[in-house]
CSV table of C-alpha atoms in Angstrom, one decimal:
chain,number,residue,atom,x,y,z
A,1,MET,CA,2.3,-11.5,10.0
A,2,SER,CA,4.3,-10.8,13.2
A,3,GLU,CA,2.6,-9.4,16.3
A,4,ASN,CA,5.7,-7.2,17.0
A,5,GLN,CA,4.8,-4.7,14.3
A,6,LEU,CA,6.3,-1.8,16.1
A,7,GLY,CA,9.7,-3.5,16.6
A,8,GLU,CA,9.8,-4.7,13.0
A,9,TYR,CA,9.0,-1.3,11.7
A,10,LEU,CA,11.6,0.5,13.8
A,11,ARG,CA,14.2,-2.1,12.8
A,12,ALA,CA,13.4,-1.8,9.1
A,13,ARG,CA,13.4,1.9,9.0
A,14,ARG,CA,16.6,2.1,11.1
A,15,GLY,CA,18.4,0.1,8.4
A,16,LEU,CA,17.4,2.6,5.7
A,17,VAL,CA,19.0,5.7,7.4
A,18,THR,CA,22.7,6.3,6.7
A,19,PRO,CA,24.9,7.8,9.4
A,20,GLU,CA,25.5,10.8,7.1
A,21,GLN,CA,21.7,11.4,6.9
A,22,ALA,CA,21.5,11.5,10.6
A,23,GLY,CA,24.5,13.8,11.0
A,24,LEU,CA,26.9,11.1,12.2
A,25,PRO,CA,30.3,10.1,10.9
A,26,GLY,CA,30.1,7.0,8.6
A,27,GLY,CA,33.4,5.3,8.7
A,28,SER,CA,34.4,2.1,7.0
A,29,ASN,CA,34.2,-0.4,9.9
A,30,ARG,CA,30.5,-0.4,10.3
A,31,ARG,CA,29.0,-4.0,10.4
A,32,VAL,CA,25.4,-2.9,10.1
A,33,SER,CA,23.5,-1.2,7.3
A,34,GLY,CA,21.9,2.0,8.5
A,35,LEU,CA,22.0,3.2,12.1
A,36,ARG,CA,22.9,1.2,15.2
A,37,ARG,CA,20.4,0.9,17.9
A,38,GLU,CA,22.6,2.9,20.2
A,39,GLU,CA,22.8,5.8,17.7
A,40,VAL,CA,19.0,5.9,17.3
A,41,ALA,CA,18.5,6.0,21.0
A,42,LEU,CA,21.1,8.7,21.4
A,43,LEU,CA,19.6,10.9,18.7
A,44,ALA,CA,16.1,10.4,20.1
A,45,GLY,CA,17.1,11.2,23.6
A,46,ILE,CA,16.2,7.8,25.2
A,47,SER,CA,18.3,5.1,26.7
A,48,ALA,CA,19.8,2.3,24.6
A,49,ASP,CA,18.2,-0.3,26.8
A,50,TYR,CA,14.7,1.2,26.4
A,51,TYR,CA,15.1,1.4,22.6
A,52,LEU,CA,16.2,-2.3,22.6
A,53,ARG,CA,13.0,-3.2,24.5
A,54,LEU,CA,10.9,-1.3,21.9
A,55,GLU,CA,12.5,-3.3,19.0
A,56,ARG,CA,12.1,-6.6,20.8
A,57,GLY,CA,8.5,-6.0,21.6
A,58,ARG,CA,9.0,-5.8,25.4
A,59,ASP,CA,7.4,-2.4,25.6
A,60,ARG,CA,4.5,-1.8,23.1
A,61,ASN,CA,3.1,1.4,24.6
A,62,PRO,CA,5.8,4.1,24.3
A,63,SER,CA,4.6,7.7,24.7
A,64,PRO,CA,3.7,9.8,21.6
A,65,GLN,CA,6.7,12.0,22.5
A,66,VAL,CA,9.1,9.1,22.3
A,67,LEU,CA,7.6,7.9,18.9
A,68,GLN,CA,7.7,11.5,17.5
A,69,ALA,CA,11.4,11.7,18.5
A,70,LEU,CA,12.1,8.4,16.8
A,71,ALA,CA,10.1,9.5,13.7
A,72,ARG,CA,12.4,12.6,13.5
A,73,VAL,CA,15.6,10.5,13.8
A,74,LEU,CA,14.3,8.0,11.2
A,75,GLY,CA,13.3,10.8,8.8
A,76,LEU,CA,9.7,9.7,8.6
A,77,ASP,CA,7.2,11.9,6.7
A,78,ASP,CA,3.7,12.7,8.1
A,79,VAL,CA,2.1,9.5,6.7
A,80,GLU,CA,4.9,7.3,8.1
A,81,GLU,CA,4.8,9.0,11.5
A,82,GLN,CA,1.0,8.5,11.8
A,83,TYR,CA,1.5,4.9,10.8
A,84,LEU,CA,4.2,4.5,13.6
A,85,LEU,CA,1.9,6.1,16.1
A,86,GLY,CA,-0.9,3.7,15.2
A,87,LEU,CA,1.3,0.6,15.9
A,88,THR,CA,1.3,1.1,19.7
A,89,ALA,CA,-0.8,-1.1,22.0
A,90,SER,CA,-2.4,1.8,24.0
A,91,ARG,CA,-5.4,-0.4,24.8
A,92,PRO,CA,-6.2,-4.1,24.2
A,93,LYS,CA,-8.0,-4.7,20.9
A,94,PRO,CA,-10.8,-7.3,20.9
A,95,ARG,CA,-10.2,-10.2,18.7
A,96,ARG,CA,-13.2,-10.5,16.5
A,97,ARG,CA,-14.1,-12.0,13.2
A,98,PRO,CA,-13.9,-9.3,10.4
A,99,ALA,CA,-17.2,-8.6,8.8
A,100,PRO,CA,-17.6,-9.6,5.2
A,101,GLU,CA,-17.1,-6.8,2.7
A,102,ARG,CA,-20.3,-6.1,0.8
A,103,VAL,CA,-20.9,-3.5,-1.9
A,104,PRO,CA,-24.0,-1.4,-1.2
A,105,GLN,CA,-26.6,-1.6,-3.9
A,106,ARG,CA,-26.3,2.1,-4.6
A,107,LEU,CA,-22.7,1.6,-5.6
A,108,HIS,CA,-23.7,-1.1,-8.0
A,109,ALA,CA,-26.2,1.4,-9.5
A,110,LEU,CA,-23.5,4.1,-9.7
A,111,LEU,CA,-21.0,1.8,-11.5
A,112,ALA,CA,-23.7,1.0,-14.1
A,113,THR,CA,-24.4,4.6,-14.9
A,114,ILE,CA,-21.2,6.6,-14.3
A,115,GLY,CA,-19.9,6.3,-17.9
A,116,VAL,CA,-16.2,6.0,-16.9
A,117,PRO,CA,-14.1,3.1,-15.7
A,118,ALA,CA,-14.9,2.5,-12.0
A,119,PHE,CA,-14.6,-0.3,-9.5
A,120,VAL,CA,-14.9,-0.9,-5.8
A,121,GLU,CA,-12.1,-2.5,-3.8
A,122,GLY,CA,-11.8,-3.8,-0.2
A,123,ARG,CA,-9.1,-3.3,2.4
A,124,ALA,CA,-6.9,-6.0,0.9
A,125,PHE,CA,-7.3,-4.6,-2.6
A,126,ASP,CA,-9.7,-7.3,-3.6
A,127,VAL,CA,-11.9,-6.1,-6.5
A,128,LEU,CA,-15.5,-6.4,-5.2
A,129,ALA,CA,-17.4,-4.8,-8.1
A,130,SER,CA,-16.6,-3.1,-11.4
A,131,ASN,CA,-18.3,-1.8,-14.5
A,132,GLU,CA,-17.7,-2.9,-18.1
A,133,LEU,CA,-15.5,0.1,-18.9
A,134,ALA,CA,-13.2,-0.8,-16.0
A,135,ARG,CA,-12.9,-4.4,-17.3
A,136,VAL,CA,-12.1,-3.1,-20.8
A,137,PHE,CA,-9.6,-0.8,-19.3
A,138,SER,CA,-8.0,-3.8,-17.5
A,139,PRO,CA,-9.3,-7.4,-17.3
A,140,ARG,CA,-7.6,-7.6,-13.9
A,141,LEU,CA,-10.4,-5.4,-12.6
A,142,ARG,CA,-12.9,-8.2,-12.7
A,143,PRO,CA,-14.6,-8.9,-9.4
A,144,GLY,CA,-12.7,-11.6,-7.6
A,145,GLU,CA,-9.3,-10.4,-8.7
A,146,ASN,CA,-6.8,-8.9,-6.2
A,147,ARG,CA,-4.9,-5.9,-7.5
A,148,LEU,CA,-1.8,-6.5,-5.4
A,149,ARG,CA,-1.6,-10.1,-6.5
A,150,SER,CA,-2.0,-9.0,-10.2
A,151,LEU,CA,0.7,-6.4,-9.9
A,152,MET,CA,3.2,-8.8,-8.3
A,153,LEU,CA,2.5,-12.0,-10.2
A,154,ASP,CA,0.7,-11.3,-13.5
A,155,PRO,CA,3.1,-10.5,-16.4
A,156,GLN,CA,0.2,-8.7,-18.3
A,157,GLU,CA,-0.3,-6.4,-15.4
A,158,GLN,CA,3.4,-5.7,-15.1
A,159,ALA,CA,3.6,-4.9,-18.9
A,160,PHE,CA,0.5,-2.6,-18.3
A,161,GLN,CA,2.6,-0.4,-16.0
A,162,PRO,CA,5.2,1.8,-17.8
A,163,ASP,CA,7.3,1.8,-14.6
A,164,TRP,CA,6.5,-1.5,-12.9
A,165,PRO,CA,9.2,-1.3,-10.2
A,166,ALA,CA,7.9,2.1,-9.0
A,167,ALA,CA,4.3,0.9,-9.2
A,168,ALA,CA,5.1,-2.2,-7.2
A,169,ALA,CA,6.9,-0.3,-4.5
A,170,GLY,CA,4.1,2.3,-4.2
A,171,PHE,CA,1.4,-0.3,-4.1
A,172,VAL,CA,3.1,-2.5,-1.4
A,173,ALA,CA,3.6,0.7,0.7
A,174,ALA,CA,0.0,1.6,0.3
A,175,PHE,CA,-1.1,-1.9,1.2
A,176,ARG,CA,0.9,-1.8,4.4
A,177,GLU,CA,-0.6,1.6,5.3
A,178,SER,CA,-4.1,0.3,4.6
A,179,ILE,CA,-3.8,-2.7,6.9
A,180,GLY,CA,-2.0,-0.9,9.7
A,181,ASP,CA,-1.7,-3.1,12.8
A,182,ASP,CA,-4.5,-5.5,11.8
A,183,VAL,CA,-2.2,-8.6,12.2
A,184,ASP,CA,-5.1,-11.0,12.9
A,185,ASN,CA,-7.2,-10.5,9.8
A,186,PRO,CA,-7.2,-14.0,8.1
A,187,ARG,CA,-7.6,-12.5,4.6
A,188,LEU,CA,-4.5,-10.2,5.0
A,189,ILE,CA,-2.4,-13.0,6.5
A,190,GLU,CA,-3.4,-15.3,3.6
A,191,LEU,CA,-2.5,-12.7,1.0
A,192,VAL,CA,0.9,-11.7,2.5
A,193,GLY,CA,1.8,-15.3,2.9
A,194,GLU,CA,0.9,-16.2,-0.7
A,195,LEU,CA,2.9,-13.2,-2.1
A,196,SER,CA,5.8,-13.8,0.2
A,197,LEU,CA,6.2,-17.4,-1.2
A,198,ALA,CA,5.6,-16.5,-4.8
A,199,SER,CA,7.4,-13.2,-5.3
A,200,GLU,CA,10.9,-12.3,-4.3
A,201,ARG,CA,10.2,-8.7,-5.2
A,202,PHE,CA,7.2,-8.6,-2.8
A,203,ARG,CA,9.4,-10.1,0.0
A,204,SER,CA,12.1,-7.4,-0.4
A,205,LEU,CA,9.5,-4.6,-0.6
A,206,TRP,CA,7.5,-5.9,2.4
A,207,ALA,CA,10.7,-6.1,4.5
A,208,ARG,CA,11.3,-2.4,4.0
A,209,HIS,CA,8.1,-1.5,5.9
A,210,ASP,CA,7.5,1.5,3.6
A,211,VAL,CA,4.1,3.1,4.1
A,212,ARG,CA,2.3,5.5,1.7
A,213,ALA,CA,-1.2,7.0,1.7
A,214,LEU,CA,-3.8,5.8,-0.8
A,215,GLU,CA,-4.2,8.8,-3.1
A,216,GLY,CA,-5.6,9.6,-6.5
A,217,GLY,CA,-3.6,11.3,-9.2
A,218,LEU,CA,-2.6,10.8,-12.8
A,219,SER,CA,-2.3,7.2,-14.0
A,220,CYS,CA,-0.3,6.3,-17.2
A,221,VAL,CA,-0.6,2.8,-18.6
A,222,ASN,CA,0.4,0.8,-21.6
A,223,HIS,CA,-3.0,-0.3,-22.9
A,224,PRO,CA,-3.0,-3.2,-25.4
A,225,LEU,CA,-5.8,-1.6,-27.5
A,226,VAL,CA,-4.9,2.1,-27.6
A,227,GLY,CA,-1.3,2.3,-26.5
A,228,GLU,CA,-0.1,4.8,-23.9
A,229,LEU,CA,-3.1,6.1,-22.0
A,230,ARG,CA,-3.2,8.9,-19.4
A,231,LEU,CA,-6.2,9.0,-17.1
A,232,HIS,CA,-6.9,10.8,-13.8
A,233,ARG,CA,-7.6,8.5,-10.9
A,234,GLU,CA,-9.8,9.3,-7.9
A,235,LYS,CA,-10.1,7.1,-4.8
A,236,LEU,CA,-13.2,7.8,-2.7
A,237,PRO,CA,-13.9,6.1,0.6
A,238,VAL,CA,-17.5,4.7,0.9
A,239,ASP,CA,-18.7,2.7,3.9
A,240,GLY,CA,-15.3,1.2,4.6
A,241,LEU,CA,-14.7,0.4,0.9
A,242,LEU,CA,-12.9,2.4,-1.8
A,243,LEU,CA,-14.5,3.6,-5.0
A,244,VAL,CA,-11.9,4.1,-7.7
A,245,ILE,CA,-12.8,6.2,-10.8
A,246,TYR,CA,-10.7,6.8,-13.9
A,247,TYR,CA,-11.4,9.7,-16.4
A,248,PRO,CA,-9.4,11.2,-19.2
A,249,ASP,CA,-7.1,14.2,-18.7
A,250,HIS,CA,-7.7,17.4,-20.7
A,251,THR,CA,-5.5,16.5,-23.7
A,252,GLN,CA,-7.2,15.6,-27.0
A,253,GLU,CA,-5.2,12.5,-27.4
A,254,SER,CA,-6.3,11.1,-24.0
A,255,GLN,CA,-10.0,11.9,-24.8
A,256,ASP,CA,-9.8,10.3,-28.2
A,257,LYS,CA,-8.3,7.1,-26.8
A,258,PHE,CA,-10.9,7.1,-24.0
A,259,ARG,CA,-13.7,7.4,-26.5
A,260,LEU,CA,-12.2,4.4,-28.4
A,261,LEU,CA,-12.2,2.4,-25.2
A,262,ALA,CA,-15.8,3.4,-24.5
A,263,SER,CA,-16.9,2.4,-28.0
A,264,TYR,CA,-15.2,-1.0,-27.6
A,265,ALA,CA,-16.9,-1.5,-24.3
A,266,ALA,CA,-20.2,-0.8,-26.0
A,267,THR,CA,-19.6,-3.5,-28.5
A,268,VAL,CA,-18.8,-6.0,-25.7
A,269,THR,CA,-22.1,-5.3,-23.9
A,270,ALA,CA,-24.2,-5.1,-27.1
């Protein structure tokens, strides 16, 4: 991953804003997609030379006011603006070996007793621990699997998602938000490199520099045992890890299908 995260992000987002969205005339003689550097600088109230230095990584510590002005011009939402603010080099960061991600014993005990599909994932979306219900819900939730790799490369996971293109876009955006400016983490570099080589879809989504917060919500999947299944999904941070829990919505159909999954899981462990 590049060390000029700020410049790459500005360049990618600039390419996604049309002149019309920024209140500028479009015209038919434009040779660039999105806004020109000079247009971004003008709308943000900074010099074109200074903006060029930002994109080229020659100034990695712009003021929050400058970044907020750029966020306004680029149409960033709150999550994207916070991500942009986090890419500045306000102080040197020590280069240190990342600590191994370990699941506390109390989480293993919780997974064994919670009675709904649940698993623990790390920062790179590696599955670190899961219960039997989670593995019946999806075999890709076994420890040692990576959820982003499964989504981008595994045909079964792609068929599992009713709207795979939207799921892939959202997941890549959440992954970028999760890693922030941690460009030196060997695990993240390895995963991005692997997916960039293996998946054209990942390459195109990664180049957009979209960011999205990791959130819970309603999850709908095409399950091979019970068909379309709607479950609520909660994502709870615990000791730098993420505990993910699925549980059925209020409809009778979802609850019946969930009970069927639970009974199947019981026969697997019996």
